[in-house]
CSV table of C-alpha atoms and ligand atoms in Angstrom, one decimal:
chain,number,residue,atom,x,y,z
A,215,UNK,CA,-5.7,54.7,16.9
A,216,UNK,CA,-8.9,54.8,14.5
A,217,UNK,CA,-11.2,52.5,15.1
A,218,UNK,CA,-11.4,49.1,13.0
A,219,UNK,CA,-14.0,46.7,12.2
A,220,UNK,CA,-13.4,43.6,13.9
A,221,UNK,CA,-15.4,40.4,12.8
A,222,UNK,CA,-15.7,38.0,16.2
A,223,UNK,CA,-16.7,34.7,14.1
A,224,UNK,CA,-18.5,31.8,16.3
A,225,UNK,CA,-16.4,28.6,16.4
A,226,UNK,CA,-19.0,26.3,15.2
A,227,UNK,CA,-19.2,24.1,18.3
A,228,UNK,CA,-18.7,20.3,18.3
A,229,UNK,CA,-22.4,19.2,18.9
A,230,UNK,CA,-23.5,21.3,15.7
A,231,UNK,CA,-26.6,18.8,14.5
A,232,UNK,CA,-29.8,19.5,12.5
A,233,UNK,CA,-32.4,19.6,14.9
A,234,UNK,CA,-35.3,21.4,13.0
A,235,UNK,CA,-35.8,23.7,15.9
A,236,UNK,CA,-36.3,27.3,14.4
A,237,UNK,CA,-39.7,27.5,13.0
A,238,UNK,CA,-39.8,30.0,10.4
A,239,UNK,CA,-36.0,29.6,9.4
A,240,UNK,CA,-36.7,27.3,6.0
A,241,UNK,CA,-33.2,26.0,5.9
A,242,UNK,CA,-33.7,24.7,9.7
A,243,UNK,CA,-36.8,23.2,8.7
A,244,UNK,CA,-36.0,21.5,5.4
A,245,UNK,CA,-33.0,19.8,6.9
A,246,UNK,CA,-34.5,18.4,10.1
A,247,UNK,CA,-32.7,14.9,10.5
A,248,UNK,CA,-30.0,15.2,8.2
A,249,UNK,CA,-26.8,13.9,9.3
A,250,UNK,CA,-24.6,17.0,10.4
A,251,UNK,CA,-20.9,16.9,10.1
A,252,UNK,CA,-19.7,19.2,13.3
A,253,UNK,CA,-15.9,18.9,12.2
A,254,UNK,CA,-15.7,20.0,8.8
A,255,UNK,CA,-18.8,22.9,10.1
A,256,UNK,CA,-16.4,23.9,12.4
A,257,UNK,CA,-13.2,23.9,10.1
A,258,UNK,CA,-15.4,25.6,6.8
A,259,UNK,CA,-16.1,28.4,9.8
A,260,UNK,CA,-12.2,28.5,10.3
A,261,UNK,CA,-11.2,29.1,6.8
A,262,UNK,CA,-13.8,31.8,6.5
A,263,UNK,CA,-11.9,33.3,9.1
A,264,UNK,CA,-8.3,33.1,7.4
A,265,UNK,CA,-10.4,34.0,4.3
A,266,UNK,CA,-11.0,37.8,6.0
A,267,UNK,CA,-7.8,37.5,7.8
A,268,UNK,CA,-6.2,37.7,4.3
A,269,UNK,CA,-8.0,40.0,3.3
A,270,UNK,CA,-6.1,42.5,5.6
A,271,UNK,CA,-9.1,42.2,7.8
A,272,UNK,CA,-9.1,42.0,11.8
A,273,UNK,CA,-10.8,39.0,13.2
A,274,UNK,CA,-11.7,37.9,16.3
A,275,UNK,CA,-13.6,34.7,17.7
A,276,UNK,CA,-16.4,33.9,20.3
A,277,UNK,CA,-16.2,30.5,22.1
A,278,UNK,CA,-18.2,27.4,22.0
A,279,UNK,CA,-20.9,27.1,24.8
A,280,UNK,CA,-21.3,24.1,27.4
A,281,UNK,CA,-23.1,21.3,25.7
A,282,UNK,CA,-25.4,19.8,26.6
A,283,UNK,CA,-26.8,22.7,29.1
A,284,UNK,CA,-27.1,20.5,32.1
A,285,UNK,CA,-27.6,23.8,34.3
A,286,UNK,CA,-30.3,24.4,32.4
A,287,UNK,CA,-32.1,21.2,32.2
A,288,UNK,CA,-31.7,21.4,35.9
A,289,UNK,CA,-33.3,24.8,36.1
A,290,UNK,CA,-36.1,22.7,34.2
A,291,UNK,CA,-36.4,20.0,36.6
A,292,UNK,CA,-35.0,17.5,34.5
A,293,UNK,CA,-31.6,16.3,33.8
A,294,UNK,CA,-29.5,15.0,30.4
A,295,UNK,CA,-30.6,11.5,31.7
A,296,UNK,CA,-33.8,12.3,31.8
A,297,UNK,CA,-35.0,14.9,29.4
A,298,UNK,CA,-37.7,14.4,27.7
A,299,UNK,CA,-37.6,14.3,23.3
A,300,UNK,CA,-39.2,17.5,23.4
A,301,UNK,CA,-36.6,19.6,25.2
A,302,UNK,CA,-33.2,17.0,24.7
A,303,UNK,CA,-32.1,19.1,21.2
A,304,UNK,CA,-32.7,22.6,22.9
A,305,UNK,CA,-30.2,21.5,25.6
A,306,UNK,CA,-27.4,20.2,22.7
A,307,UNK,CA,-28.0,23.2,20.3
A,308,UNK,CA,-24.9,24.8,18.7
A,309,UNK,CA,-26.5,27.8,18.0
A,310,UNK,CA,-24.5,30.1,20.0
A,311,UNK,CA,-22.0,29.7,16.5
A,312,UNK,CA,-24.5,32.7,15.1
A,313,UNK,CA,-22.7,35.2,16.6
A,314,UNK,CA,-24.7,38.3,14.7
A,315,UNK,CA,-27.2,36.8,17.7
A,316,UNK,CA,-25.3,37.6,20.3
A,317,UNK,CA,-25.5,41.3,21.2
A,318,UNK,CA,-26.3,44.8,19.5
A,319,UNK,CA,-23.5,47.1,19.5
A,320,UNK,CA,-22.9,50.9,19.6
A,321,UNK,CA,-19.9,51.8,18.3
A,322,UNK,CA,-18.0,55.2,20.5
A,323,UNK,CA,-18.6,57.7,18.3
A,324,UNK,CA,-22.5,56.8,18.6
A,325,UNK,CA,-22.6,56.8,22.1
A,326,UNK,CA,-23.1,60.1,24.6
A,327,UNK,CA,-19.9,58.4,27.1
A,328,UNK,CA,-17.6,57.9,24.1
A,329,UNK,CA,-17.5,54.3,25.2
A,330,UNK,CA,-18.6,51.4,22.8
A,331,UNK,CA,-21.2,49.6,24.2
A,332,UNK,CA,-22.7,46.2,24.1
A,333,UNK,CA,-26.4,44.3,25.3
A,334,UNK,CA,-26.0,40.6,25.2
A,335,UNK,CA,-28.9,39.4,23.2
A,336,UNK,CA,-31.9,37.7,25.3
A,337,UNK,CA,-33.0,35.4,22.4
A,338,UNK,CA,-35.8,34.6,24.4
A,339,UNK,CA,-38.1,33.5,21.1
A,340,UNK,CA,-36.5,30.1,20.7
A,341,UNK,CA,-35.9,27.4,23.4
A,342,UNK,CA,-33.0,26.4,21.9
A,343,UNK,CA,-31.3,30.1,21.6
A,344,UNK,CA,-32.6,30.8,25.1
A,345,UNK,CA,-30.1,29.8,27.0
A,346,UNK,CA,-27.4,31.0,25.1
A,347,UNK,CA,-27.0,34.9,27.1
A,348,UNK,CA,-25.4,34.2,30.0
A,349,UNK,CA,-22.2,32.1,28.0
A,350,UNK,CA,-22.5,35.1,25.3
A,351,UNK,CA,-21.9,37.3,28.7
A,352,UNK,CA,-19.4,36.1,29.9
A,353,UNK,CA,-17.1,35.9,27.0
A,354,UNK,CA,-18.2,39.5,26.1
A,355,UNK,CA,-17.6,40.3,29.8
A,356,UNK,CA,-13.7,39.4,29.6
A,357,UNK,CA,-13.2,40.7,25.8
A,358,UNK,CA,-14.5,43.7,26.4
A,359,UNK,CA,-13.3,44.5,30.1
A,360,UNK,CA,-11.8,47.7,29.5
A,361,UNK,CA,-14.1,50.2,30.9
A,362,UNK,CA,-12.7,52.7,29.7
A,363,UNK,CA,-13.9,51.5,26.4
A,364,UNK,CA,-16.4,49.4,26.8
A,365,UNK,CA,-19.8,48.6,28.4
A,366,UNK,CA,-21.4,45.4,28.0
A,367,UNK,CA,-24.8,45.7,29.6
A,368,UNK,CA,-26.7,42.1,30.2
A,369,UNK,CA,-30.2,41.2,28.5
A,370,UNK,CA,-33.1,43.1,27.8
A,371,UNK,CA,-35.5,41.9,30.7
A,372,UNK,CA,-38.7,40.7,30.4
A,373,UNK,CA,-41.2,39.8,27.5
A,374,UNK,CA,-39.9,41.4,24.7
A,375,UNK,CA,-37.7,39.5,22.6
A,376,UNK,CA,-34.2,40.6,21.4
A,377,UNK,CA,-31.8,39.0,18.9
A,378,UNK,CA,-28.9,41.3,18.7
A,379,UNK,CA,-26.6,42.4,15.7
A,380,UNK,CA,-28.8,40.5,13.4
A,381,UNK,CA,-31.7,43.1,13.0
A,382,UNK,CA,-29.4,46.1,13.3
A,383,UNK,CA,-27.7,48.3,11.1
A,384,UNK,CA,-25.4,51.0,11.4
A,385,UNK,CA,-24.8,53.3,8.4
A,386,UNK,CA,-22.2,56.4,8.8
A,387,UNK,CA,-19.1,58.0,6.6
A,388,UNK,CA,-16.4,56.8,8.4
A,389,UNK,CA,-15.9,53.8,11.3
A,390,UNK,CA,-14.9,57.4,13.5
A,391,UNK,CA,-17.5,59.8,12.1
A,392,UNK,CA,-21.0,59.2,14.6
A,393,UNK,CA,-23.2,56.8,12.4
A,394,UNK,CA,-27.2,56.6,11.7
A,395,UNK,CA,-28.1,53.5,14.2
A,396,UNK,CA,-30.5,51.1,12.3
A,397,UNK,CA,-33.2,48.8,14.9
A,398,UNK,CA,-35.4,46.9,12.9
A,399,UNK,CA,-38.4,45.0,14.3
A,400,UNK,CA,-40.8,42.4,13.5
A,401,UNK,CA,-44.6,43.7,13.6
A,402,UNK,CA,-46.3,40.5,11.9
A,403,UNK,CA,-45.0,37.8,10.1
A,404,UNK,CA,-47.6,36.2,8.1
A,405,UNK,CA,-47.3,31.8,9.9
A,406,UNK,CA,-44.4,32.7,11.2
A,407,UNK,CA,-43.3,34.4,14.6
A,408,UNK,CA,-42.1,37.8,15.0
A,409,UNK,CA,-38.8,37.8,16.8
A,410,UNK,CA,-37.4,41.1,17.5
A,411,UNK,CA,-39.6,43.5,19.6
A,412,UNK,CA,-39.5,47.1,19.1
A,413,UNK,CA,-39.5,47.9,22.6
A,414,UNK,CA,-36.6,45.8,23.1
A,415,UNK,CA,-34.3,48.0,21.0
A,416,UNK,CA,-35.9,51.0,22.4
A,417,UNK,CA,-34.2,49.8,25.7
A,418,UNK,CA,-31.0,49.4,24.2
A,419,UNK,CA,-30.7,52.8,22.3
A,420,UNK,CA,-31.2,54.0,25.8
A,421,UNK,CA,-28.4,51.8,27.6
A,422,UNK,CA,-26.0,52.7,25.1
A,423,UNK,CA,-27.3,56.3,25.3
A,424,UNK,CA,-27.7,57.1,21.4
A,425,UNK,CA,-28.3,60.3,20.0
A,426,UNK,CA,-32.5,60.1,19.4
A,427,UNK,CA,-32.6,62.0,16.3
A,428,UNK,CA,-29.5,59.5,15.1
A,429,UNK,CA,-31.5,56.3,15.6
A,430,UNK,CA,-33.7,55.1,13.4
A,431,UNK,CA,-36.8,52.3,14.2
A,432,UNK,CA,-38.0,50.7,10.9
A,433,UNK,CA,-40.4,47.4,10.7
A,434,UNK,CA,-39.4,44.8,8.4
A,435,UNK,CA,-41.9,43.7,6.3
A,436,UNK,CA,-44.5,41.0,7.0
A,437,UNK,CA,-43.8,39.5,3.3
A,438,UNK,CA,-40.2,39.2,4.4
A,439,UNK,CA,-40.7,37.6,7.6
A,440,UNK,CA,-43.2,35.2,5.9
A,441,UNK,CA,-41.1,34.0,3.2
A,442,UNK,CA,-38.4,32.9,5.6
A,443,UNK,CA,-36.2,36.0,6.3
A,444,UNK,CA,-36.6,35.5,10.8
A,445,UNK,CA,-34.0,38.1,10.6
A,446,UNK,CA,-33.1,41.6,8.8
A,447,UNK,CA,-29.5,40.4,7.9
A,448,UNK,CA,-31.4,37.9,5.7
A,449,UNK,CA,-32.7,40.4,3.3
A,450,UNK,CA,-30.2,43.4,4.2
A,451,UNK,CA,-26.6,44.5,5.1
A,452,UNK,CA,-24.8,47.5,6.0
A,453,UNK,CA,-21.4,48.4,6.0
A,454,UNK,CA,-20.4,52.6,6.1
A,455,UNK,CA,-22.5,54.3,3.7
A,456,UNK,CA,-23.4,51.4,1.8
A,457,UNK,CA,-26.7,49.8,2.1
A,458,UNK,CA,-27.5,46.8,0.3
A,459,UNK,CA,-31.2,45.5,0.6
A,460,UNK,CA,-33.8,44.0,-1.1
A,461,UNK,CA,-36.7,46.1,-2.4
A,462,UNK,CA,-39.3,44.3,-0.1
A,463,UNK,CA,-36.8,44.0,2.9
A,464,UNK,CA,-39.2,47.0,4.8
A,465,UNK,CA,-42.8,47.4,5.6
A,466,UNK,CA,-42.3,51.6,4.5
A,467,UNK,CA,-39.5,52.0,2.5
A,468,UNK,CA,-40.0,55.4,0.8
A,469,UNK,CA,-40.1,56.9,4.5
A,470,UNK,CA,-37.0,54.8,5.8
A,471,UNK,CA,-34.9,55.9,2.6
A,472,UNK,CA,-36.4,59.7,2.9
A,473,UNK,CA,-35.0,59.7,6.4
A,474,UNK,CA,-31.6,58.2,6.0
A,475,UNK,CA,-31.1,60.2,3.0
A,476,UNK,CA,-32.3,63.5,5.4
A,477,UNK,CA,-29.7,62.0,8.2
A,478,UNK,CA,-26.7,60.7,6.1
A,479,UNK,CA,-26.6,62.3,2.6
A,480,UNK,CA,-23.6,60.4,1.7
A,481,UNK,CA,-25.6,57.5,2.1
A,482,UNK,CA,-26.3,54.9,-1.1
A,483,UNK,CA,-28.9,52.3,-1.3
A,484,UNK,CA,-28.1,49.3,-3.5
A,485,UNK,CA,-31.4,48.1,-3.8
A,486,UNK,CA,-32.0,44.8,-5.6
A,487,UNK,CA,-36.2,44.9,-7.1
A,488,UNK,CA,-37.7,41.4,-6.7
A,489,UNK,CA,-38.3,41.8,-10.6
A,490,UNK,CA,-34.9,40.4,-10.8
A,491,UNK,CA,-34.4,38.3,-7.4
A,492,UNK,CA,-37.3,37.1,-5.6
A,493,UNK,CA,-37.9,37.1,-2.1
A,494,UNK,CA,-37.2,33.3,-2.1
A,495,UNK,CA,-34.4,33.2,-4.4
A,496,UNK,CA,-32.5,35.8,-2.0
A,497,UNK,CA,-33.8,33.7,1.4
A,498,UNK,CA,-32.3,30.4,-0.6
A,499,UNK,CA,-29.2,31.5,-1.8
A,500,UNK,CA,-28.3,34.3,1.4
A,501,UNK,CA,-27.4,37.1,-1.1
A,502,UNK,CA,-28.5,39.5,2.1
A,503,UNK,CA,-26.4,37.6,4.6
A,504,UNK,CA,-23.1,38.6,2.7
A,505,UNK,CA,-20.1,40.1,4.9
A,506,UNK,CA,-20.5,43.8,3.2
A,507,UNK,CA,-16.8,45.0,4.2
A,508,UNK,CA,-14.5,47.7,3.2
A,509,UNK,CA,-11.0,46.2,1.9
A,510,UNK,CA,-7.9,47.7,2.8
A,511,UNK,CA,-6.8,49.1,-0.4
A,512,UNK,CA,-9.7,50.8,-0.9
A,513,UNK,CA,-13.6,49.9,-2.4
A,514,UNK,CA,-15.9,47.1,-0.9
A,515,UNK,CA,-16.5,43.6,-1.5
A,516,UNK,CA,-19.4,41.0,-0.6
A,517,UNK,CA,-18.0,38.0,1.3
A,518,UNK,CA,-21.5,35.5,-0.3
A,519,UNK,CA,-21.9,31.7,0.6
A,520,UNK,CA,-21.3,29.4,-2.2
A,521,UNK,CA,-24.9,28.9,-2.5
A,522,UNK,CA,-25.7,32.7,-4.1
A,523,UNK,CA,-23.1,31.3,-6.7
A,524,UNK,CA,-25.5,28.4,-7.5
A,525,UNK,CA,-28.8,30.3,-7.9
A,526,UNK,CA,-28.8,31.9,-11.1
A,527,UNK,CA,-31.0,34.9,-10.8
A,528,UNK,CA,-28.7,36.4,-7.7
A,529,UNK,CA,-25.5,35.5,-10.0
A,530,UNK,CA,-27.4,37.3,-12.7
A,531,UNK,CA,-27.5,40.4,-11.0
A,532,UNK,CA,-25.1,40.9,-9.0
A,533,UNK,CA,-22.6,40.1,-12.3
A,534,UNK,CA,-24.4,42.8,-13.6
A,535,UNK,CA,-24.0,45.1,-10.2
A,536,UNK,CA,-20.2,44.7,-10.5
A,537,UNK,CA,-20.2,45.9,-14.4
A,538,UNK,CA,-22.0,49.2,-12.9
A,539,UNK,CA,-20.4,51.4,-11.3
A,540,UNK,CA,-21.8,51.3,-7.4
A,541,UNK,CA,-20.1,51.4,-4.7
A,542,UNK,CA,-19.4,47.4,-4.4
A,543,UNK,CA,-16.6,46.0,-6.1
A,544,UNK,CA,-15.5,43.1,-5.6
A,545,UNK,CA,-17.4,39.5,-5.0
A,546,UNK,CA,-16.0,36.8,-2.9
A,547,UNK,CA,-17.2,33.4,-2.2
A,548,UNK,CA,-16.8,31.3,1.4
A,549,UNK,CA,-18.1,27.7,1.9
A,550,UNK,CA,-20.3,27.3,4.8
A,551,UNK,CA,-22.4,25.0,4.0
A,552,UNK,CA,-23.0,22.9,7.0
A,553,UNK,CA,-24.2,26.2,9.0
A,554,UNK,CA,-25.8,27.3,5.8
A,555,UNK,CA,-27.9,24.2,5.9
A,556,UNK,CA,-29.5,25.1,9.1
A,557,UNK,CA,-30.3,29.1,7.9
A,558,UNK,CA,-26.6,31.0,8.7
A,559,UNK,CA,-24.6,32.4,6.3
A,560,UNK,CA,-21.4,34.0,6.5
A,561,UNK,CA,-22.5,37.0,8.2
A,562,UNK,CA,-25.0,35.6,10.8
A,563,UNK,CA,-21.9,33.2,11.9
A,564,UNK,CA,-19.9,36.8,12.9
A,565,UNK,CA,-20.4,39.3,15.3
A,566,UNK,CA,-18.8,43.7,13.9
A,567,UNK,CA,-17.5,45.5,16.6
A,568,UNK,CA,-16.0,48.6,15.1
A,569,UNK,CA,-13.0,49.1,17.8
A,570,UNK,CA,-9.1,49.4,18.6
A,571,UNK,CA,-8.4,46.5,18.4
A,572,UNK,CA,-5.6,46.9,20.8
A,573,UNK,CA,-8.4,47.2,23.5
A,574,UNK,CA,-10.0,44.2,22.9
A,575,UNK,CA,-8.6,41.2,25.0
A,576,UNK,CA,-6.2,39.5,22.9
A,577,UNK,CA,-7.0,35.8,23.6
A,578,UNK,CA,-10.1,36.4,21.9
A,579,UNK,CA,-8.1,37.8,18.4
A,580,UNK,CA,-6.7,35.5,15.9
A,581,UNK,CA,-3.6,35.2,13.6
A,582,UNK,CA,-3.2,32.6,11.3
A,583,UNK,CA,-1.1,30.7,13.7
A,584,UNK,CA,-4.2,30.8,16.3
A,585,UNK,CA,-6.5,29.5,13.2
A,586,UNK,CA,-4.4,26.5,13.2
A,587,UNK,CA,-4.0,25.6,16.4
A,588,UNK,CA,-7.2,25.4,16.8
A,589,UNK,CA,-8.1,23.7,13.5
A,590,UNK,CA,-5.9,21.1,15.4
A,591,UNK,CA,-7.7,21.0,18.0
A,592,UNK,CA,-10.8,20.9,16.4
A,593,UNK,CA,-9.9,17.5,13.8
A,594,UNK,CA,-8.3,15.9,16.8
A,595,UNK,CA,-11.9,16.6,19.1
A,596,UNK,CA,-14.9,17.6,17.3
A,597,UNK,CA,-17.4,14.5,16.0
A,598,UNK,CA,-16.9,13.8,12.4
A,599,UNK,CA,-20.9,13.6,12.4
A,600,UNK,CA,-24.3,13.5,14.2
A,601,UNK,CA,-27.9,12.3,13.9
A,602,UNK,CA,-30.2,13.2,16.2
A,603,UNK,CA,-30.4,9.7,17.9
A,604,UNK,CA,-26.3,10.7,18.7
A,605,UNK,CA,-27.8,13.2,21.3
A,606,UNK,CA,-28.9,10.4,23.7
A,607,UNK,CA,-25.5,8.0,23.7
A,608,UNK,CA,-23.5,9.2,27.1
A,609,UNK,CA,-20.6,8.8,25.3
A,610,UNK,CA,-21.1,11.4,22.8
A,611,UNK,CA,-21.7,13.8,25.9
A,612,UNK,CA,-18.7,13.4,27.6
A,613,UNK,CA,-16.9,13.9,24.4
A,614,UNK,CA,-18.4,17.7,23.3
A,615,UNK,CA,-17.7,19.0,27.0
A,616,UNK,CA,-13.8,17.1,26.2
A,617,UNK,CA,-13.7,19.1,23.1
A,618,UNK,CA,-14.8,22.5,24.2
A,619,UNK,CA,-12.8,22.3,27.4
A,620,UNK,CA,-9.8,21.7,24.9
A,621,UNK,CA,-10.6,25.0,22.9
A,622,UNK,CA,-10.9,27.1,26.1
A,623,UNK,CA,-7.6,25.5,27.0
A,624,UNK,CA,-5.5,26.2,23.5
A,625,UNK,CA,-6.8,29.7,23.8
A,626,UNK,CA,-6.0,29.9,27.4
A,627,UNK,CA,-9.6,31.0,28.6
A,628,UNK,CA,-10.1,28.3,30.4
A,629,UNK,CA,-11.6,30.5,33.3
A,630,UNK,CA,-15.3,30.2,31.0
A,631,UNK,CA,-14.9,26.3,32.0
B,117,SUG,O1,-31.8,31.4,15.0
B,117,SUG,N1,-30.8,28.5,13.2
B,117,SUG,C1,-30.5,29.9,13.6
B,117,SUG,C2,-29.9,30.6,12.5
B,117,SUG,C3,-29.4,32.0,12.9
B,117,SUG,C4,-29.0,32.8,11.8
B,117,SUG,N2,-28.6,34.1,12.2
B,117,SUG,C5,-28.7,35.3,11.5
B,117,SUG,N3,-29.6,35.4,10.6
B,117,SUG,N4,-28.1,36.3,11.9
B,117,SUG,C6,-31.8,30.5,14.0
B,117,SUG,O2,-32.9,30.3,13.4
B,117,SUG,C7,-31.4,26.2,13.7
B,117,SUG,C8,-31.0,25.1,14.7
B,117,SUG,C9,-31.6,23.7,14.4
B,117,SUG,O3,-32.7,23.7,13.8
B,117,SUG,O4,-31.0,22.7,14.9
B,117,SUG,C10,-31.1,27.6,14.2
B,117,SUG,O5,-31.2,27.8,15.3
């Protein structure tokens, strides 16, 4: 069976509020307070995932985590009574929904055992995303439990800061053929802080035991990071031989692109010159954190948020992009504007594993049918809204554990409980 490109999408989980809590993320910023809307977040993440599913693609999903974290508060001496302001959002965060934060993968052919292999992401930059590995671990843990086709290795220890999928690329001529492994790291980011460390995915090329002359390291640039792109998938995506960046995504991009081209000739680089977008225009609009994805009947297609739609300049060129005649084809436009509104577009809220999907465990796979059972379950559980003075009403507590535990339970993975 050749492998496939499975999307694991993050149910956007029920506490999902706007909490401010990712300095250097603008959208996170510039909507701390707002009223969020966790039901129709949840269900605009659902029809993104019928959207692909339509598109002949295969899709899978990654489950809410416990909220609020009282393990975690108690770990911190404190309780959900008791927390103080300062730590009570970290504890309620739905931020586990970004799944391109959850772990770096290696796809089989990459890797020296012929497995695929996974490292659950420490997040370990950010409070709020802190806490997030050892849920991420254990539903990686039972979807992945085939050892004979799978490792999933737990976080990076230590100091140095890893946040997965999100600031890695993988570039190759076929899902089957051994790719060119892309880590890129954060050196300096101008006010803002750096949160990948190079030495973090130096440990996981060696965990997942990748060819060194096959892996590339490649700083992003400081003007990136400054301007609001925290991650590399907000200013560049991969998908086969296609990569699609902007032309100040990388500190040294004439060296990267010289050794790429050296490594995978069949390689093309879409490369968008801030002459026509600017670094802010692609950070608003998420032009970068497109789903880049080969369709079925041939050619590829960006999956963009509706907001790249709205910003002229980005709808400008790539109008103009499709008239050419590159490798992208098609464009296709998904609503997710209540992640969107706290810095996650369509491709931070999903996790590629390229894969049979035939080895994957199946409760975590969806059909339409799954999408609507839980889209039921969702409008029947999830809080139509949230401020941030929600997060200290008891009530609302005991209803987001109610509503996850009834997710785990339509899916029948109530064993993560
Ligand atoms: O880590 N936002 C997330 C967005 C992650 C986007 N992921 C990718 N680019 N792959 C972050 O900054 C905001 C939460 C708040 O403010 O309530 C937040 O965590």
């Amino acid at each position: 069976m050749p492998l496939r490109e499975i999307n694991f999408d993050g149910l956007i989980g029920p506490s999902h509020n706007y909490s401010g809590l990712s300095f250097g993320n603008i959208a996170s910023a510039t909507n701390k307070g707002l009223v969020s809307h966790p039901r129709d977040a949840a269900l605009q993440g659902l029809e993104k995932m019928r959207h692909n599913l339509r598109l002949g693609l295969p899709q899978g999903i990654l489950l809410p985590h416990p909220r609020p974290d009282r393990p975690w508060l108690a770990e911190l001496g404190t309780s959900v009574e008791e927390v103080p302001p300062s730590l009570r959002p970290a504890a309620f965060s739905a931020s586990a929904m970004w799944a391109a934060n959850a772990a770096t993968v290696s796809p089989a052919p990459d890797c020296a055992d012929g497995r695929c292999h996974l490292t659950v992401a420490n997040l370990r930059t950010m409070a709020h995303r802190s806490h997030e590995w050892p849920h991420t671990l254990a539903q990686l843990r039972l979807a992945f439990g085939d050892g004979a086709h799978f490792e999933v290795h737990g976080p990076v220890p230590a100091t140095f800061g890893d946040e997965g999928a999100a600031n890695h690329m993988r570039l190759c001529a076929s899902h089957d053929a051994p790719g060119v492994e892309i880590f890129v790291y954060g050196q300096r980011g101008g006010l803002y802080p750096v949160r990948q460390h190079d030495e973090a995915f130096r440990a996981i090329a060696r965990f997942h035991r990748l060819d060194p002359e096959r892996s590339l390291f490649v700083c992003q640039s400081e003007a990136a990071i400054a301007a609001g792109a925290f991650h590399n998938d907000v200013v560049a995506v991969a998908n086969e031989n296609v990569l699609f960046a902007h032309e100040q995504a990388f500190e040294d991009r004439p060296s990267f692109y010289a050794e790429l081209k050296r490594l995978l000739p069949e390689v093309e680089i879409v490369e968008v010159p801030a002459s026509a977008v600017s670094l802010e225009d692609a950070i608003r609009s998420y032009l970068f954190n497109a789903q880049l994805v080969t369709l079925p009947e041939g050619g590829m297609a960006l999956i963009l948020p509706g907001e790249a739609r709205e910003t002229p300049s980005v709808w400008r060129w790539l109008e103009g992009m499709i008239e050419g005649n590159g490798p992208i084809r098609k464009l296709l436009v998904v609503d997710v504007r209540q992640s969107m509104a706290n810095g996650g577009g369509p491709a931070c809220l999903r996790l590629r594993v390229a894969a049979d999907p035939a080895r994957v465990d199946p409760r975590f796979m969806l059909d339409e049918a799954k999408i609507d059972r839980v889209g039921a379950i969702v409008a029947e559980h999830w809080p139509d809204a949230i401020t941030p003075d929600d997060l200290l009403d008891p009530a609302l507590w005991g209803r987001l554990e109610q509503a996850r535990l009834a997710v785990l339970d339509g899916l029948g993975l109530s064993e993560l409980a």
